[in-house]
Coordinates of C-alpha atoms and ligand atoms in Angstrom, one line a residue:
M31 CA -22.4 24.9 10.3
Q32 CA -22.3 21.5 9.3
T33 CA -20.1 20.3 7.3
D34 CA -20.1 16.8 5.2
Y35 CA -17.3 15.7 7.0
T36 CA -15.6 15.7 10.3
I37 CA -12.1 14.8 11.6
I38 CA -10.1 14.9 14.7
G39 CA -6.8 14.7 14.2
G40 CA -5.1 17.4 12.1
G41 CA -1.2 15.4 11.8
V42 CA -1.0 14.7 8.3
I43 CA -3.4 11.9 8.5
G44 CA -7.0 13.7 8.8
L45 CA -4.5 16.5 6.2
S46 CA -4.7 14.1 3.6
I47 CA -8.0 12.8 4.4
A48 CA -9.1 16.4 4.5
Y49 CA -7.5 17.5 1.4
E50 CA -8.9 14.7 -0.6
L51 CA -12.1 15.1 0.4
L52 CA -12.7 18.6 -0.2
K53 CA -11.0 18.2 -4.2
K54 CA -13.8 16.0 -3.8
N55 CA -15.7 18.9 -3.6
F56 CA -17.3 17.9 0.3
S57 CA -17.3 20.3 3.3
V58 CA -14.7 19.3 5.6
T59 CA -14.0 20.7 8.9
I60 CA -11.1 19.3 10.8
F61 CA -11.0 20.0 15.4
N62 CA -6.8 20.0 15.7
V63 CA -5.3 21.0 18.3
T64 CA -1.3 21.2 17.3
G65 CA 0.8 19.3 20.8
P66 CA 3.8 19.1 21.6
T67 CA 4.6 15.8 20.7
T68 CA 2.6 16.3 17.1
A69 CA 4.3 13.0 15.9
S70 CA 3.2 14.9 12.2
L71 CA 6.0 17.6 13.4
A72 CA 8.6 15.4 14.6
A73 CA 9.2 12.9 11.8
G74 CA 12.2 12.5 9.8
G75 CA 9.6 12.2 6.5
M76 CA 11.7 9.4 5.2
L77 CA 9.5 7.3 2.3
G78 CA 10.2 3.9 2.9
G79 CA 8.9 2.5 0.9
Q80 CA 11.0 -0.7 0.9
N81 CA 13.5 -0.1 3.5
E82 CA 10.1 -0.4 6.0
F83 CA 9.3 -4.2 4.3
S84 CA 11.8 -7.4 4.8
E85 CA 8.3 -9.7 4.2
P86 CA 5.8 -9.2 3.2
S87 CA 3.0 -7.4 4.4
P88 CA -1.0 -6.0 3.0
L89 CA 1.1 -2.7 3.7
F90 CA 3.3 -2.9 1.1
D91 CA 1.6 -2.4 -2.1
L92 CA -0.2 0.6 -0.4
A93 CA 3.2 2.0 0.4
I94 CA 5.2 1.2 -2.6
E95 CA 2.0 3.7 -4.2
S96 CA 1.9 5.9 -2.4
R97 CA 5.5 6.7 -2.5
A98 CA 5.2 7.3 -6.6
Q99 CA 2.5 9.5 -5.2
H100 CA 4.8 12.4 -3.0
S101 CA 6.3 13.5 -6.2
V102 CA 2.2 14.4 -8.0
L103 CA 1.5 15.5 -4.1
A104 CA 4.4 17.8 -3.8
T105 CA 3.7 19.4 -7.0
E106 CA 0.1 20.1 -7.0
L107 CA 0.8 21.6 -3.5
D108 CA 3.9 23.9 -4.2
A109 CA 1.3 24.6 -7.5
L110 CA -1.3 25.4 -4.6
T111 CA 0.1 26.8 -1.7
G112 CA 3.2 28.1 -2.7
I113 CA 5.0 25.9 -0.6
D114 CA 7.7 23.8 -0.9
V115 CA 7.4 20.8 0.8
E116 CA 11.1 19.8 -0.1
L117 CA 11.4 15.9 -1.6
I118 CA 15.1 15.0 -2.1
P119 CA 16.1 12.7 -4.5
S120 CA 18.3 11.2 -2.3
G121 CA 17.7 7.2 -1.9
L122 CA 18.3 5.4 0.8
L123 CA 21.5 3.4 2.1
K124 CA 20.8 1.2 4.6
V125 CA 23.8 -0.6 6.9
A126 CA 24.6 -2.9 9.1
T127 CA 26.8 -1.3 12.4
Q128 CA 28.1 -4.7 14.1
P129 CA 28.4 -8.6 12.7
S130 CA 25.3 -9.4 14.8
D131 CA 22.6 -6.6 12.2
M132 CA 24.3 -8.5 9.0
P133 CA 22.5 -11.8 8.5
S134 CA 18.6 -9.5 9.1
L135 CA 20.1 -6.9 6.4
T136 CA 20.6 -9.8 4.1
Q137 CA 17.6 -11.5 5.1
Q138 CA 16.0 -8.0 3.3
Y139 CA 18.1 -8.3 1.1
Q140 CA 16.7 -11.2 -0.3
F141 CA 12.8 -10.2 0.1
L142 CA 13.3 -6.8 -1.8
T143 CA 14.7 -8.4 -4.9
T144 CA 11.8 -10.8 -4.8
Q145 CA 9.0 -7.3 -5.3
P146 CA 7.8 -5.5 -8.1
A147 CA 9.3 -2.4 -7.1
T148 CA 12.9 -0.2 -7.5
P149 CA 15.9 -2.7 -7.3
V150 CA 17.8 -2.4 -5.2
L151 CA 21.6 -2.8 -5.5
W152 CA 24.2 -4.2 -2.3
R153 CA 26.9 -3.2 -2.8
K154 CA 30.1 -0.8 -0.9
A155 CA 28.7 1.4 1.8
N156 CA 31.7 4.5 1.6
E157 CA 31.2 3.9 -2.5
V158 CA 27.8 5.1 -2.2
E159 CA 28.3 7.9 0.2
P160 CA 32.2 8.9 0.2
L161 CA 31.5 10.5 4.1
M162 CA 30.6 7.0 6.1
S163 CA 33.4 4.8 7.2
D164 CA 34.1 1.7 6.5
L165 CA 31.3 -0.2 6.7
G166 CA 31.3 -3.1 4.4
Q167 CA 28.2 -3.7 2.1
G168 CA 24.6 -2.2 2.7
I169 CA 22.0 -2.9 0.4
H170 CA 21.3 0.7 -1.9
I171 CA 17.9 1.4 -2.6
T172 CA 17.7 4.0 -5.1
G173 CA 13.8 5.1 -5.2
D174 CA 12.8 5.3 -1.0
H175 CA 13.6 9.5 -1.2
Q176 CA 12.5 11.4 1.8
V177 CA 11.1 15.2 3.0
K178 CA 10.5 17.6 5.1
A179 CA 7.6 16.6 7.4
R180 CA 6.7 19.9 9.4
Q181 CA 6.9 21.7 6.0
L182 CA 4.1 18.8 4.5
T183 CA 1.9 19.1 7.4
K184 CA 2.1 23.1 6.9
A185 CA 1.6 22.6 3.1
L186 CA -1.9 20.2 3.7
T187 CA -2.7 22.6 6.3
K188 CA -2.4 25.8 4.4
A189 CA -3.9 23.1 1.2
V190 CA -6.8 22.5 3.0
Q191 CA -7.8 25.4 4.6
L192 CA -6.8 26.8 0.7
L193 CA -9.7 24.3 -0.9
G194 CA -12.4 26.0 2.0
G195 CA -11.7 23.4 4.8
T196 CA -12.2 24.8 8.4
I197 CA -9.4 23.8 10.8
I198 CA -11.0 24.4 14.1
A199 CA -7.8 24.5 17.4
E200 CA -10.9 22.9 20.3
H201 CA -9.6 20.2 22.0
V202 CA -12.3 17.2 22.2
R203 CA -13.6 15.3 24.7
K204 CA -15.8 13.3 24.1
I205 CA -17.8 11.8 21.0
N206 CA -20.9 10.7 21.2
T207 CA -23.9 9.4 17.8
A208 CA -24.1 12.7 16.0
T209 CA -22.1 15.2 18.2
L210 CA -19.4 16.0 19.6
T211 CA -18.1 17.8 23.1
T212 CA -15.1 20.3 23.3
D213 CA -14.4 22.6 26.0
N214 CA -16.5 25.6 24.4
G215 CA -19.2 23.3 23.6
H216 CA -21.0 20.3 21.7
Y217 CA -21.4 20.2 17.6
H218 CA -23.5 18.0 15.5
Y219 CA -21.3 15.8 13.0
Q220 CA -22.3 14.0 9.9
H221 CA -19.8 11.4 9.8
L222 CA -17.1 11.7 11.2
I223 CA -13.1 10.3 11.4
V224 CA -11.2 10.4 14.3
A225 CA -7.3 10.7 12.4
A226 CA -5.9 11.4 16.4
G227 CA -2.8 9.7 15.9
A228 CA -1.6 8.5 19.2
W229 CA -4.3 9.9 20.9
S230 CA -7.2 8.5 19.3
K231 CA -7.4 5.8 22.2
Q232 CA -8.9 7.9 24.3
L233 CA -11.2 9.3 21.5
V234 CA -12.1 5.1 20.9
P235 CA -11.2 3.2 24.0
Q236 CA -11.4 -0.3 21.7
L237 CA -8.8 0.6 19.8
P238 CA -6.4 -1.4 20.8
M239 CA -3.2 1.1 20.4
Y240 CA 0.2 2.8 22.5
P241 CA 2.4 5.7 21.8
V242 CA 6.5 5.7 20.9
K243 CA 7.8 7.9 21.8
G244 CA 10.6 9.1 19.3
E245 CA 13.6 11.9 19.6
C246 CA 15.8 13.6 16.8
M247 CA 17.7 16.3 16.4
M248 CA 18.9 18.9 13.5
L249 CA 22.6 19.7 13.0
R250 CA 24.1 21.9 10.9
V251 CA 27.7 20.4 8.9
Q252 CA 29.6 22.0 6.4
R253 CA 30.0 19.0 3.4
A254 CA 26.1 17.6 3.7
P255 CA 25.6 13.8 2.9
R256 CA 24.2 12.9 0.0
T257 CA 22.0 9.6 0.5
T258 CA 19.7 8.3 3.5
I259 CA 21.7 5.8 5.9
F260 CA 19.8 4.2 7.7
A261 CA 21.9 1.8 10.1
A262 CA 19.6 -1.5 10.9
D263 CA 19.8 -0.3 14.8
G264 CA 17.4 1.8 14.3
C265 CA 19.1 5.2 13.8
Y266 CA 19.9 7.0 11.0
I267 CA 20.6 10.6 8.7
V268 CA 18.5 11.8 6.9
P269 CA 20.1 15.0 4.6
K270 CA 17.9 18.2 4.0
K271 CA 18.5 21.0 2.5
N272 CA 20.3 24.1 3.6
N273 CA 23.0 21.7 5.0
E274 CA 20.7 20.6 7.9
V275 CA 21.0 17.1 8.7
L276 CA 18.8 15.2 10.7
I277 CA 20.1 12.2 12.9
G278 CA 16.4 10.3 14.3
A279 CA 15.1 8.8 16.1
T280 CA 15.0 6.7 19.6
S281 CA 12.3 4.3 20.5
Y282 CA 10.4 4.2 23.5
P283 CA 7.2 2.1 23.8
H284 CA 4.7 3.1 25.9
Q285 CA 6.2 6.9 26.1
S286 CA 4.4 9.5 25.3
D287 CA 5.2 12.3 27.5
A288 CA 7.9 15.4 25.6
G289 CA 11.1 15.8 27.2
V290 CA 14.4 15.3 25.1
T291 CA 16.8 12.8 27.4
A292 CA 20.5 13.8 27.5
G293 CA 20.3 9.9 27.1
G294 CA 18.2 9.6 24.3
I295 CA 20.9 12.1 22.6
Q296 CA 24.0 11.0 23.8
S297 CA 22.6 7.7 22.5
L298 CA 21.6 8.8 18.4
L299 CA 25.3 10.8 18.4
T300 CA 27.6 8.1 19.6
R301 CA 25.8 5.9 16.6
A302 CA 25.2 8.7 13.8
I303 CA 29.0 9.7 14.4
A304 CA 29.9 5.9 14.0
M305 CA 28.6 6.3 10.8
M306 CA 30.4 8.9 9.5
P307 CA 32.7 10.2 11.5
S308 CA 32.6 14.5 10.4
L309 CA 29.4 14.6 11.5
K310 CA 31.3 15.5 15.2
H311 CA 31.9 18.8 13.6
A312 CA 28.7 19.1 12.9
Q313 CA 26.3 22.3 15.0
I314 CA 23.1 21.3 16.4
I315 CA 20.2 23.6 15.6
E316 CA 17.5 21.5 17.2
T317 CA 16.1 18.5 19.0
W318 CA 12.9 17.1 19.4
C319 CA 10.4 14.5 20.4
G320 CA 6.7 13.3 18.8
V321 CA 4.5 10.2 19.9
R322 CA 3.7 7.5 16.7
P323 CA 0.4 6.0 17.2
Q324 CA 1.3 2.1 17.0
T325 CA -1.7 -0.5 17.2
I326 CA -0.5 -4.7 18.7
D327 CA -0.4 -6.1 15.6
E328 CA 2.1 -3.1 13.9
L329 CA -0.1 -2.7 11.2
P330 CA -3.5 0.4 11.3
I331 CA -6.3 1.2 12.0
I332 CA -8.8 1.7 8.9
G333 CA -12.4 1.9 8.7
A334 CA -16.0 2.1 10.5
I335 CA -16.9 1.3 13.8
S336 CA -20.8 2.9 13.8
P337 CA -22.4 3.7 10.6
H338 CA -21.5 7.5 11.3
I339 CA -17.5 6.9 13.1
Y340 CA -14.5 6.1 10.4
C341 CA -11.3 6.0 12.6
C342 CA -8.0 6.2 10.5
T343 CA -5.1 5.6 12.6
G344 CA -1.7 3.4 13.6
H345 CA 0.4 4.6 11.4
Y346 CA 2.8 3.6 13.5
R347 CA 6.2 5.5 11.5
N348 CA 5.0 5.3 8.6
G349 CA 2.7 8.1 8.6
I350 CA 5.0 10.5 6.9
L351 CA 5.5 7.7 3.8
L352 CA 1.6 6.1 3.2
S353 CA -0.9 10.0 3.8
A354 CA -0.6 10.0 0.7
I355 CA -2.7 6.8 -0.2
T356 CA -4.2 6.3 2.5
G357 CA -5.8 10.7 2.3
K358 CA -6.8 8.7 -1.1
L359 CA -8.4 5.3 -0.4
V360 CA -10.1 6.0 2.7
S361 CA -12.0 9.8 0.8
E362 CA -12.7 7.0 -1.9
A363 CA -13.9 4.4 0.6
L364 CA -15.8 6.9 2.2
I365 CA -18.3 7.6 -0.9
G366 CA -18.6 4.1 -1.8
D367 CA -16.0 3.3 -3.5
V368 CA -15.6 -0.7 -3.4
N369 CA -11.9 -1.1 -4.5
A370 CA -10.3 0.9 -1.9
Q371 CA -12.9 -0.6 0.0
Q372 CA -11.1 -3.7 -0.8
R373 CA -7.4 -2.4 -1.2
L374 CA -8.6 -1.2 3.3
A375 CA -10.4 -4.2 4.2
P376 CA -6.6 -6.1 5.8
F377 CA -6.9 -2.5 7.9
S378 CA -10.4 -2.5 9.4
P379 CA -11.2 -2.1 12.6
Y380 CA -13.0 -5.0 13.2
R381 CA -10.1 -7.4 13.4
F382 CA -10.2 -6.5 16.7
I383 CA -13.3 -5.4 18.0
Ligands
FAD588 C1 10.2 10.9 15.4 C2 9.4 10.5 14.2 C3 10.3 9.9 13.3 C4 9.6 9.4 13.0 N1 9.7 9.4 10.9 C5 9.5 8.8 10.3 C6 9.5 8.9 8.6 O1 11.4 9.1 8.7 N2 8.5 8.6 7.8 C7 6.9 8.2 7.8 O2 6.7 8.1 6.7 N3 6.8 8.5 8.9 C8 7.4 8.5 10.0 N4 6.8 9.0 10.9 C9 6.0 8.8 12.4 C10 5.0 9.7 11.7 O3 5.1 11.3 11.7 C11 3.1 9.1 12.2 O4 2.6 8.2 11.6 C12 2.2 9.8 11.3 O5 2.8 11.6 11.7 C13 1.5 10.2 12.4 O6 0.0 11.1 12.0 P1 -1.4 10.7 12.2 O7 -1.8 12.4 11.5 O8 -1.6 9.9 13.1 O9 -0.4 11.4 13.6 P2 -0.4 12.9 14.3 O10 1.0 13.6 13.6 O11 0.1 13.1 16.0 O12 -2.0 13.7 14.5 C14 -2.6 13.5 14.8 C15 -3.0 15.2 15.4 O13 -4.3 15.0 16.1 C16 -4.3 16.0 17.5 N5 -5.2 15.6 18.6 C17 -5.3 14.0 19.4 N6 -5.7 13.7 19.5 C18 -7.1 15.2 19.5 C19 -8.2 15.9 20.4 N7 -9.3 14.6 21.7 N8 -8.9 17.1 19.6 C20 -8.0 17.7 19.1 N9 -6.6 17.0 18.9 C21 -6.2 16.6 19.0 C22 -2.8 16.1 18.2 O14 -3.0 17.0 19.0 C23 -1.9 16.2 16.6 O15 -1.7 17.8 16.2 C24 8.6 9.5 12.9 C25 6.9 10.2 14.0 C26 8.4 9.8 14.8 C27 7.3 10.7 16.6

């Protein structure tokens, strides 16, 4: 049966759009084959609405709004699916681990204090988080919380199914006007949304995107930190439930293979233990990697590329954070809401094609 909307990609972006469309009583089919590097299953889960910005960006307001929406979404998903997305109000402490990172940290602090979001504080790092080594002052961003990305993906998947959405585990090989092709045949669609993460370019070759592979690991500790620690060099320590601590992430532009390297894990552990010495006693319980969808101007690509094909991808390292607002605005824009269309205009694919 042909549904109102067909979505390619069942990561947090495709699922969030489906969830919002289903709540508006549209019918939705998702085509998704989960791969070993699906980004939504690999993410740190940080909702870095302020941490991710050091200068004005058309994404800033959306990020702050999305961060706030995650608390509402967590409650909604728990009530509907019984799945806890493990939203932890840990806040985030951003630190410089080497003197050369201090100017950018200071500049970010100055930028954030001019923005109308949760106040940020310039504080001694090991007073905010007693497990830290003495790294001097850092930026305490009290509003940047975090979720468990796999739980969010699982909850959204179940919510979509409970609301009547169909998920078809077939790989889409090709899209044409009005039909798409999988290994099992052709399907007709009315409106198609390409939300295939780092693989979107395989379906829409004119999208100027590239993959950025990242590795992470999960540790089990005796005593967990209470705050997320984010070093200016990109290494982070995120306290999860049950004394688990997620360490991330490496960054390899233009790589998309599924292997976790010894060098990547060594680099993460060296940097994490230097920031928090007690981690050297932790047990390694899992390592993994994923592929972030990046664009050449580092902004997502959201909008129609033809009367029946809409793209929504390129959320790079903030797709978990931005998933809530993306689902809401895209579902509104698709049904003609002018305000949503205007808010998404800076991300139009027509800036490239
Ligand atoms: C290591 C790492 C750490 C990260 N940490 C954070 C973080 O802390 N906070 C944050 O906000 N973001 C983080 N991110 C970024 C975030 O994970 C991504 O931006 C987000 O998950 C992208 O979601 P997506 O739905 O676009 O893509 P994906 O989650 O990759 O989903 C796309 C899905 O589509 C499927 N697919 C692709 N092509 C086809 C096809 N042709 N047919 C069928 N199925 C197809 C894929 O297999 C996949 O399942 C991180 C990413 C990585 C890799």
